[in-house]
mmCIF file of C-alpha atoms in Angstrom:
data_model
loop_
_atom_site.group_PDB
_atom_site.id
_atom_site.type_symbol
_atom_site.label_atom_id
_atom_site.label_comp_id
_atom_site.label_asym_id
_atom_site.label_seq_id
_atom_site.Cartn_x
_atom_site.Cartn_y
_atom_site.Cartn_z
ATOM 1 C CA UNK A 1 32.938 -31.265 -25.064
ATOM 2 C CA UNK A 2 34.651 -29.864 -21.955
ATOM 3 C CA UNK A 3 33.879 -26.335 -23.119
ATOM 4 C CA UNK A 4 30.307 -27.231 -23.577
ATOM 5 C CA UNK A 5 30.162 -28.784 -20.097
ATOM 6 C CA UNK A 6 31.537 -25.625 -18.437
ATOM 7 C CA UNK A 7 29.220 -23.509 -20.531
ATOM 8 C CA UNK A 8 26.216 -25.583 -19.423
ATOM 9 C CA UNK A 9 27.422 -25.442 -15.789
ATOM 10 C CA UNK A 10 27.882 -21.692 -15.927
ATOM 11 C CA UNK A 11 24.376 -21.303 -17.387
ATOM 12 C CA UNK A 12 22.971 -23.506 -14.711
ATOM 13 C CA UNK A 13 24.650 -21.584 -11.909
ATOM 14 C CA UNK A 14 23.498 -18.296 -13.412
ATOM 15 C CA UNK A 15 19.939 -19.586 -13.481
ATOM 16 C CA UNK A 16 20.138 -20.602 -9.838
ATOM 17 C CA UNK A 17 21.558 -17.231 -8.977
ATOM 18 C CA UNK A 18 18.761 -15.403 -10.780
ATOM 19 C CA UNK A 19 16.207 -17.622 -9.106
ATOM 20 C CA UNK A 20 17.696 -16.930 -5.715
ATOM 21 C CA UNK A 21 17.643 -13.228 -6.366
ATOM 22 C CA UNK A 22 13.979 -13.318 -7.373
ATOM 23 C CA UNK A 23 12.977 -15.266 -4.282
ATOM 24 C CA UNK A 24 12.151 -12.227 -2.273
ATOM 25 C CA UNK A 25 10.299 -12.672 1.019
ATOM 26 C CA UNK A 26 8.392 -10.229 3.245
ATOM 27 C CA UNK A 27 11.343 -9.995 5.647
ATOM 28 C CA UNK A 28 13.596 -8.729 2.821
ATOM 29 C CA UNK A 29 11.297 -5.700 2.343
ATOM 30 C CA UNK A 30 9.717 -4.999 5.732
ATOM 31 C CA UNK A 31 10.511 -5.096 9.404
ATOM 32 C CA UNK A 32 7.658 -7.212 10.718
ATOM 33 C CA UNK A 33 7.391 -6.677 14.478
ATOM 34 C CA UNK A 34 6.447 -9.739 16.453
ATOM 35 C CA UNK A 35 4.496 -10.323 19.686
ATOM 36 C CA UNK A 36 4.721 -10.892 22.541
ATOM 37 C CA UNK A 37 8.205 -9.358 22.742
ATOM 38 C CA UNK A 38 7.290 -6.205 20.843
ATOM 39 C CA UNK A 39 4.270 -4.006 21.497
ATOM 40 C CA UNK A 40 1.895 -4.036 18.565
ATOM 41 C CA UNK A 41 3.633 -7.012 17.136
ATOM 42 C CA UNK A 42 2.079 -9.779 14.965
ATOM 43 C CA UNK A 43 1.492 -13.287 16.067
ATOM 44 C CA UNK A 44 3.156 -16.170 14.313
ATOM 45 C CA UNK A 45 -0.160 -16.949 12.538
ATOM 46 C CA UNK A 46 -0.538 -13.330 11.399
ATOM 47 C CA UNK A 47 3.053 -13.281 10.134
ATOM 48 C CA UNK A 48 2.419 -16.422 8.129
ATOM 49 C CA UNK A 49 -0.671 -14.786 6.564
ATOM 50 C CA UNK A 50 1.288 -11.662 5.815
ATOM 51 C CA UNK A 51 3.770 -13.769 3.979
ATOM 52 C CA UNK A 52 0.993 -15.191 1.800
ATOM 53 C CA UNK A 53 -0.357 -11.732 1.195
ATOM 54 C CA UNK A 54 3.091 -10.554 0.168
ATOM 55 C CA UNK A 55 3.340 -13.360 -2.387
ATOM 56 C CA UNK A 56 -0.113 -12.796 -3.753
ATOM 57 C CA UNK A 57 0.462 -9.058 -4.086
ATOM 58 C CA UNK A 58 3.699 -9.796 -5.875
ATOM 59 C CA UNK A 59 1.872 -11.997 -8.407
ATOM 60 C CA UNK A 60 -0.957 -9.494 -8.959
ATOM 61 C CA UNK A 61 1.503 -6.678 -9.589
ATOM 62 C CA UNK A 62 3.435 -8.810 -12.076
ATOM 63 C CA UNK A 63 0.395 -9.787 -14.000
ATOM 64 C CA UNK A 64 -1.121 -6.288 -14.134
ATOM 65 C CA UNK A 65 2.207 -4.850 -15.398
ATOM 66 C CA UNK A 66 2.429 -7.607 -18.021
ATOM 67 C CA UNK A 67 -1.154 -7.020 -19.135
ATOM 68 C CA UNK A 68 -0.484 -3.306 -19.680
ATOM 69 C CA UNK A 69 2.369 -4.208 -21.930
ATOM 70 C CA UNK A 70 -0.205 -5.617 -24.285
ATOM 71 C CA UNK A 71 -2.725 -2.782 -23.906
ATOM 72 C CA UNK A 72 -2.641 -1.737 -27.531
ATOM 73 C CA UNK A 73 -3.622 -5.147 -28.824
ATOM 74 C CA UNK A 74 -5.678 -6.701 -26.033
ATOM 75 C CA UNK A 75 -9.311 -5.612 -25.968
ATOM 76 C CA UNK A 76 -9.906 -7.202 -22.604
ATOM 77 C CA UNK A 77 -7.067 -5.140 -20.991
ATOM 78 C CA UNK A 78 -8.454 -2.048 -22.700
ATOM 79 C CA UNK A 79 -11.929 -2.812 -21.222
ATOM 80 C CA UNK A 80 -10.532 -3.221 -17.746
ATOM 81 C CA UNK A 81 -8.548 0.019 -18.109
ATOM 82 C CA UNK A 82 -11.758 1.804 -19.104
ATOM 83 C CA UNK A 83 -13.698 0.203 -16.214
ATOM 84 C CA UNK A 84 -11.148 1.041 -13.471
ATOM 85 C CA UNK A 85 -9.360 4.088 -14.782
ATOM 86 C CA UNK A 86 -11.913 5.828 -16.906
ATOM 87 C CA UNK A 87 -10.345 6.307 -20.292
ATOM 88 C CA UNK A 88 -10.953 4.987 -23.821
ATOM 89 C CA UNK A 89 -8.332 3.581 -26.208
ATOM 90 C CA UNK A 90 -9.274 6.194 -28.846
ATOM 91 C CA UNK A 91 -8.590 9.125 -26.484
ATOM 92 C CA UNK A 92 -5.598 11.279 -27.465
ATOM 93 C CA UNK A 93 -4.265 10.930 -23.978
ATOM 94 C CA UNK A 94 -4.686 7.131 -23.727
ATOM 95 C CA UNK A 95 -1.038 6.313 -24.277
ATOM 96 C CA UNK A 96 0.142 8.783 -21.636
ATOM 97 C CA UNK A 97 -2.411 7.589 -19.173
ATOM 98 C CA UNK A 98 -1.480 3.968 -19.796
ATOM 99 C CA UNK A 99 2.210 4.690 -19.351
ATOM 100 C CA UNK A 100 1.529 6.587 -16.079
ATOM 101 C CA UNK A 101 -0.513 3.648 -14.679
ATOM 102 C CA UNK A 102 2.134 1.211 -15.739
ATOM 103 C CA UNK A 103 4.812 3.328 -14.150
ATOM 104 C CA UNK A 104 2.859 3.445 -10.855
ATOM 105 C CA UNK A 105 2.449 -0.340 -10.868
ATOM 106 C CA UNK A 106 6.080 -0.895 -11.928
ATOM 107 C CA UNK A 107 7.437 1.250 -9.067
ATOM 108 C CA UNK A 108 5.500 -0.827 -6.522
ATOM 109 C CA UNK A 109 6.777 -3.976 -8.253
ATOM 110 C CA UNK A 110 10.355 -2.668 -8.081
ATOM 111 C CA UNK A 111 9.921 -2.030 -4.373
ATOM 112 C CA UNK A 112 8.705 -5.548 -3.870
ATOM 113 C CA UNK A 113 11.826 -6.740 -5.679
ATOM 114 C CA UNK A 114 13.977 -5.026 -3.008
ATOM 115 C CA UNK A 115 14.943 -2.150 -5.428
ATOM 116 C CA UNK A 116 14.814 0.699 -2.908
ATOM 117 C CA UNK A 117 17.515 2.664 -1.068
ATOM 118 C CA UNK A 118 15.230 3.905 1.756
ATOM 119 C CA UNK A 119 15.087 2.194 5.146
ATOM 120 C CA UNK A 120 12.692 -0.728 5.490
ATOM 121 C CA UNK A 121 9.018 0.111 6.409
ATOM 122 C CA UNK A 122 7.710 -1.332 9.611
ATOM 123 C CA UNK A 123 4.601 -3.590 9.976
ATOM 124 C CA UNK A 124 2.581 -3.821 13.163
ATOM 125 C CA UNK A 125 -0.591 -5.804 13.833
ATOM 126 C CA UNK A 126 -2.269 -3.529 16.297
ATOM 127 C CA UNK A 127 -1.842 0.032 17.738
ATOM 128 C CA UNK A 128 -0.395 -0.907 21.182
ATOM 129 C CA UNK A 129 2.979 0.397 20.173
ATOM 130 C CA UNK A 130 1.817 3.981 19.882
ATOM 131 C CA UNK A 131 2.236 6.330 22.897
ATOM 132 C CA UNK A 132 0.464 9.587 22.579
ATOM 133 C CA UNK A 133 2.502 12.513 23.828
ATOM 134 C CA UNK A 134 1.420 15.980 25.073
ATOM 135 C CA UNK A 135 2.888 19.040 23.352
ATOM 136 C CA UNK A 136 4.526 20.029 26.678
ATOM 137 C CA UNK A 137 6.263 16.699 27.061
ATOM 138 C CA UNK A 138 10.055 16.736 26.548
ATOM 139 C CA UNK A 139 11.077 15.670 23.031
ATOM 140 C CA UNK A 140 13.274 12.535 22.559
ATOM 141 C CA UNK A 141 15.971 12.045 19.972
ATOM 142 C CA UNK A 142 16.794 9.106 17.799
ATOM 143 C CA UNK A 143 18.487 7.389 20.744
ATOM 144 C CA UNK A 144 15.479 8.030 22.976
ATOM 145 C CA UNK A 145 17.313 10.641 24.989
ATOM 146 C CA UNK A 146 15.777 13.878 26.201
ATOM 147 C CA UNK A 147 17.148 17.032 24.506
ATOM 148 C CA UNK A 148 18.212 20.241 26.365
ATOM 149 C CA UNK A 149 16.546 23.423 25.140
ATOM 150 C CA UNK A 150 19.264 25.301 23.178
ATOM 151 C CA UNK A 151 17.755 28.592 24.359
ATOM 152 C CA UNK A 152 17.580 27.506 27.989
ATOM 153 C CA UNK A 153 19.990 24.585 28.726
ATOM 154 C CA UNK A 154 18.578 24.169 32.180
ATOM 155 C CA UNK A 155 15.323 23.028 30.671
ATOM 156 C CA UNK A 156 14.347 20.260 28.305
ATOM 157 C CA UNK A 157 13.205 20.935 24.704
ATOM 158 C CA UNK A 158 9.459 20.296 24.335
ATOM 159 C CA UNK A 159 7.684 18.435 21.612
ATOM 160 C CA UNK A 160 5.748 21.620 20.858
ATOM 161 C CA UNK A 161 8.964 23.597 20.357
ATOM 162 C CA UNK A 162 10.525 20.963 18.052
ATOM 163 C CA UNK A 163 7.424 19.854 16.145
ATOM 164 C CA UNK A 164 5.301 23.023 16.148
ATOM 165 C CA UNK A 165 4.917 23.020 12.409
ATOM 166 C CA UNK A 166 3.534 19.412 12.441
ATOM 167 C CA UNK A 167 1.342 19.056 15.557
ATOM 168 C CA UNK A 168 -1.910 20.881 16.027
ATOM 169 C CA UNK A 169 -5.313 20.708 17.750
ATOM 170 C CA UNK A 170 -6.179 17.746 15.518
ATOM 171 C CA UNK A 171 -2.768 16.129 15.149
ATOM 172 C CA UNK A 172 -0.651 14.663 17.938
ATOM 173 C CA UNK A 173 2.885 13.228 18.295
ATOM 174 C CA UNK A 174 2.973 9.491 18.968
ATOM 175 C CA UNK A 175 6.257 8.140 20.312
ATOM 176 C CA UNK A 176 7.319 4.648 19.099
ATOM 177 C CA UNK A 177 9.749 3.307 21.602
ATOM 178 C CA UNK A 178 10.701 0.282 19.493
ATOM 179 C CA UNK A 179 12.199 2.339 16.749
ATOM 180 C CA UNK A 180 12.694 5.644 18.584
ATOM 181 C CA UNK A 181 10.673 7.859 16.279
ATOM 182 C CA UNK A 182 7.592 10.064 16.379
ATOM 183 C CA UNK A 183 4.549 9.507 14.216
ATOM 184 C CA UNK A 184 2.357 12.588 13.704
ATOM 185 C CA UNK A 185 -1.252 11.661 13.209
ATOM 186 C CA UNK A 186 -4.922 12.316 14.066
ATOM 187 C CA UNK A 187 -6.069 9.918 16.872
ATOM 188 C CA UNK A 188 -8.600 8.297 14.562
ATOM 189 C CA UNK A 189 -5.727 7.088 12.364
ATOM 190 C CA UNK A 190 -3.562 6.140 15.380
ATOM 191 C CA UNK A 191 -4.382 4.643 18.761
ATOM 192 C CA UNK A 192 -8.085 4.490 18.033
ATOM 193 C CA UNK A 193 -7.809 3.187 14.483
ATOM 194 C CA UNK A 194 -8.378 -0.547 14.984
ATOM 195 C CA UNK A 195 -11.215 0.080 17.430
ATOM 196 C CA UNK A 196 -13.291 0.826 14.360
ATOM 197 C CA UNK A 197 -13.932 -2.727 13.175
ATOM 198 C CA UNK A 198 -14.611 -1.547 9.595
ATOM 199 C CA UNK A 199 -10.978 -0.365 9.326
ATOM 200 C CA UNK A 200 -8.414 -2.850 8.149
ATOM 201 C CA UNK A 201 -5.075 -1.066 7.627
ATOM 202 C CA UNK A 202 -3.383 2.301 7.570
ATOM 203 C CA UNK A 203 -0.009 3.551 6.377
ATOM 204 C CA UNK A 204 1.876 6.599 7.634
ATOM 205 C CA UNK A 205 5.229 8.342 7.018
ATOM 206 C CA UNK A 206 7.688 9.391 9.715
ATOM 207 C CA UNK A 207 11.053 11.199 9.894
ATOM 208 C CA UNK A 208 13.731 8.890 11.222
ATOM 209 C CA UNK A 209 15.535 11.816 12.976
ATOM 210 C CA UNK A 210 13.130 14.630 13.986
ATOM 211 C CA UNK A 211 16.072 16.635 15.435
ATOM 212 C CA UNK A 212 17.406 17.022 11.858
ATOM 213 C CA UNK A 213 14.284 16.897 9.699
ATOM 214 C CA UNK A 214 15.861 18.508 6.732
ATOM 215 C CA UNK A 215 18.507 15.817 6.337
ATOM 216 C CA UNK A 216 16.506 12.955 7.841
ATOM 217 C CA UNK A 217 15.382 10.022 5.815
ATOM 218 C CA UNK A 218 11.747 8.981 5.921
ATOM 219 C CA UNK A 219 10.211 5.609 6.331
ATOM 220 C CA UNK A 220 6.734 4.182 6.769
ATOM 221 C CA UNK A 221 4.575 2.282 9.209
ATOM 222 C CA UNK A 222 1.837 -0.105 8.147
ATOM 223 C CA UNK A 223 -0.702 -1.016 10.807
ATOM 224 C CA UNK A 224 -2.625 -4.129 9.877
ATOM 225 C CA UNK A 225 -5.583 -4.420 12.274
ATOM 226 C CA UNK A 226 -6.518 -7.839 13.800
ATOM 227 C CA UNK A 227 -9.863 -7.819 11.931
ATOM 228 C CA UNK A 228 -8.011 -7.746 8.564
ATOM 229 C CA UNK A 229 -6.895 -11.282 9.277
ATOM 230 C CA UNK A 230 -10.147 -12.627 10.684
ATOM 231 C CA UNK A 231 -12.885 -10.913 8.585
ATOM 232 C CA UNK A 232 -15.293 -13.271 6.834
ATOM 233 C CA UNK A 233 -16.104 -10.673 4.231
ATOM 234 C CA UNK A 234 -13.136 -11.480 1.981
ATOM 235 C CA UNK A 235 -11.541 -14.686 0.778
ATOM 236 C CA UNK A 236 -8.464 -16.142 2.468
ATOM 237 C CA UNK A 237 -6.588 -16.423 -0.805
ATOM 238 C CA UNK A 238 -6.572 -15.745 -4.518
ATOM 239 C CA UNK A 239 -8.723 -18.611 -5.764
ATOM 240 C CA UNK A 240 -7.553 -20.563 -8.811
ATOM 241 C CA UNK A 241 -10.955 -22.137 -9.448
ATOM 242 C CA UNK A 242 -14.572 -21.985 -8.367
ATOM 243 C CA UNK A 243 -15.349 -18.553 -9.802
ATOM 244 C CA UNK A 244 -18.481 -18.655 -12.009
ATOM 245 C CA UNK A 245 -19.611 -16.555 -14.878
ATOM 246 C CA UNK A 246 -21.771 -13.768 -13.496
ATOM 247 C CA UNK A 247 -19.908 -13.547 -10.190
ATOM 248 C CA UNK A 248 -18.981 -10.039 -9.094
ATOM 249 C CA UNK A 249 -15.311 -9.237 -8.542
ATOM 250 C CA UNK A 250 -15.995 -8.080 -4.924
ATOM 251 C CA UNK A 251 -17.397 -11.525 -4.092
ATOM 252 C CA UNK A 252 -13.914 -12.930 -4.736
ATOM 253 C CA UNK A 253 -11.825 -10.160 -3.106
ATOM 254 C CA UNK A 254 -8.880 -11.805 -1.293
ATOM 255 C CA UNK A 255 -7.622 -10.561 2.086
ATOM 256 C CA UNK A 256 -4.307 -9.843 0.372
ATOM 257 C CA UNK A 257 -5.884 -6.941 -1.477
ATOM 258 C CA UNK A 258 -5.713 -4.942 1.786
ATOM 259 C CA UNK A 259 -1.902 -5.422 1.814
ATOM 260 C CA UNK A 260 -1.632 -4.617 -1.876
ATOM 261 C CA UNK A 261 -3.639 -1.424 -1.297
ATOM 262 C CA UNK A 262 -1.220 -0.303 1.445
ATOM 263 C CA UNK A 263 1.788 -0.979 -0.838
ATOM 264 C CA UNK A 264 0.662 1.863 -3.135
ATOM 265 C CA UNK A 265 0.647 4.229 -0.055
ATOM 266 C CA UNK A 266 4.085 3.055 0.964
ATOM 267 C CA UNK A 267 5.680 3.598 -2.455
ATOM 268 C CA UNK A 268 3.798 6.629 -3.737
ATOM 269 C CA UNK A 269 2.975 8.482 -0.551
ATOM 270 C CA UNK A 270 1.348 11.810 -1.149
ATOM 271 C CA UNK A 271 1.012 11.158 -4.841
ATOM 272 C CA UNK A 272 -1.899 8.811 -4.014
ATOM 273 C CA UNK A 273 -5.243 9.722 -2.392
ATOM 274 C CA UNK A 274 -5.327 9.079 1.333
ATOM 275 C CA UNK A 275 -7.700 9.279 4.275
ATOM 276 C CA UNK A 276 -11.212 10.561 3.590
ATOM 277 C CA UNK A 277 -10.345 11.327 -0.034
ATOM 278 C CA UNK A 278 -9.876 7.646 -0.896
ATOM 279 C CA UNK A 279 -12.439 5.625 -2.847
ATOM 280 C CA UNK A 280 -13.189 2.110 -1.577
ATOM 281 C CA UNK A 281 -14.728 -0.899 -3.209
ATOM 282 C CA UNK A 282 -14.672 -1.955 -6.898
ATOM 283 C CA UNK A 283 -18.154 -0.657 -7.547
ATOM 284 C CA UNK A 284 -17.394 2.824 -6.140
ATOM 285 C CA UNK A 285 -14.061 2.992 -8.040
ATOM 286 C CA UNK A 286 -15.810 2.045 -11.339
ATOM 287 C CA UNK A 287 -18.605 4.555 -10.696
ATOM 288 C CA UNK A 288 -16.057 7.344 -10.192
ATOM 289 C CA UNK A 289 -14.155 6.257 -13.311
ATOM 290 C CA UNK A 290 -17.347 6.806 -15.453
ATOM 291 C CA UNK A 291 -17.512 10.469 -14.483
ATOM 292 C CA UNK A 292 -15.276 12.683 -16.514
ATOM 293 C CA UNK A 293 -14.633 15.134 -13.673
ATOM 294 C CA UNK A 294 -13.485 12.484 -11.209
ATOM 295 C CA UNK A 295 -11.854 9.979 -13.564
ATOM 296 C CA UNK A 296 -8.398 11.444 -12.849
ATOM 297 C CA UNK A 297 -8.949 10.814 -9.100
ATOM 298 C CA UNK A 298 -9.184 7.033 -9.585
ATOM 299 C CA UNK A 299 -5.756 7.104 -11.222
ATOM 300 C CA UNK A 300 -4.387 8.168 -7.861
ATOM 301 C CA UNK A 301 -6.515 5.808 -5.852
ATOM 302 C CA UNK A 302 -4.789 2.789 -4.236
ATOM 303 C CA UNK A 303 -7.977 0.715 -4.204
ATOM 304 C CA UNK A 304 -8.348 1.217 -7.927
ATOM 305 C CA UNK A 305 -4.897 -0.086 -8.615
ATOM 306 C CA UNK A 306 -5.567 -3.064 -6.300
ATOM 307 C CA UNK A 307 -8.714 -4.168 -7.967
ATOM 308 C CA UNK A 308 -7.256 -3.634 -11.466
ATOM 309 C CA UNK A 309 -4.272 -5.805 -10.455
ATOM 310 C CA UNK A 310 -6.627 -8.524 -9.146
ATOM 311 C CA UNK A 311 -8.603 -8.509 -12.418
ATOM 312 C CA UNK A 312 -5.457 -8.725 -14.482
ATOM 313 C CA UNK A 313 -4.242 -11.622 -12.318
ATOM 314 C CA UNK A 314 -7.325 -13.634 -13.294
ATOM 315 C CA UNK A 315 -7.211 -12.520 -16.945
ATOM 316 C CA UNK A 316 -3.465 -13.239 -17.431
ATOM 317 C CA UNK A 317 -3.817 -16.666 -15.857
ATOM 318 C CA UNK A 318 -6.876 -17.377 -18.077
ATOM 319 C CA UNK A 319 -9.086 -18.148 -15.097
ATOM 320 C CA UNK A 320 -11.861 -15.613 -15.634
ATOM 321 C CA UNK A 321 -12.405 -12.124 -17.062
ATOM 322 C CA UNK A 322 -13.356 -9.478 -14.463
ATOM 323 C CA UNK A 323 -12.658 -6.547 -16.844
ATOM 324 C CA UNK A 324 -16.231 -5.258 -16.407
ATOM 325 C CA UNK A 325 -16.490 -6.249 -12.716
ATOM 326 C CA UNK A 326 -18.862 -9.121 -13.463
ATOM 327 C CA UNK A 327 -17.086 -12.339 -14.484
ATOM 328 C CA UNK A 328 -17.293 -13.460 -18.087
ATOM 329 C CA UNK A 329 -15.720 -16.542 -19.564
ATOM 330 C CA UNK A 330 -12.467 -16.792 -21.536
ATOM 331 C CA UNK A 331 -12.516 -18.970 -24.624
ATOM 332 C CA UNK A 332 -10.057 -21.853 -24.267
ATOM 333 C CA UNK A 333 -8.368 -20.842 -27.512
ATOM 334 C CA UNK A 334 -8.215 -17.215 -26.580
ATOM 335 C CA UNK A 335 -4.896 -15.443 -27.207
ATOM 336 C CA UNK A 336 -5.933 -12.374 -25.278
#
């Protein structure tokens, strides 16, 4: 009896440990900068919403990965994969495509589970933290100190001299005093980004030590614009009820989908479409998936993965079927 007691106790403690390990929060994965102490920081209300978006993204990723595990036997998952990723189950390459999609989703899920050696990405809620620098300005190192020119120690090394391969007529260096790094970007994706009220978020990479770029680690910045939190175009949360047969998936798009979209940029970087090459909206993604010449593009499109994950969330939780964009019902006895 005593042995059984200790066995039960050990099992209980292990379960608690596993539960504690799984309870990952946004602060475990990101550095969320806060206002008013930090330029570009988020308000407490915005931070709370980001926490909700983090949790909802976590759930959508889990459900989409689980759904793909049943791809071979679940016709609804097959239909959704055809709708969003443009391939049929009978295609010779279907298995390879499915595995690639599953791997892409799985890697983002792993990242959300704190399985990443790289430094934490940074989240800001406006662009006030970005300071545009001229090419002739002296460059600053990882401590924020100015650097002597090795060819002329009496002068300071300029940004142009150190970053000449990265800056151009269209790309500038933006100094981020809070984390002592430069972000190289076009102005439309930087200081002026949130001025366009149609824009919601953007992700960019940076070298942590630009004085030693070959050995420097990289990390990311996500800028979530104020309008991403306040827009009335999207739902405040993933709804568990109220969706009717015939409703379009875009009518129920949660604000957290913006965050989920950016996660694919953070994890996959240049392997995903970015900037003007991206495809936005479920309808546009599905239209591109129908075209043989562009179907491969949607398999590298963050928005496609986000909407697919949303659809699988509703399917796996037996709420509604968005596999063809327009909601259809799920029989109560369905084992799909």
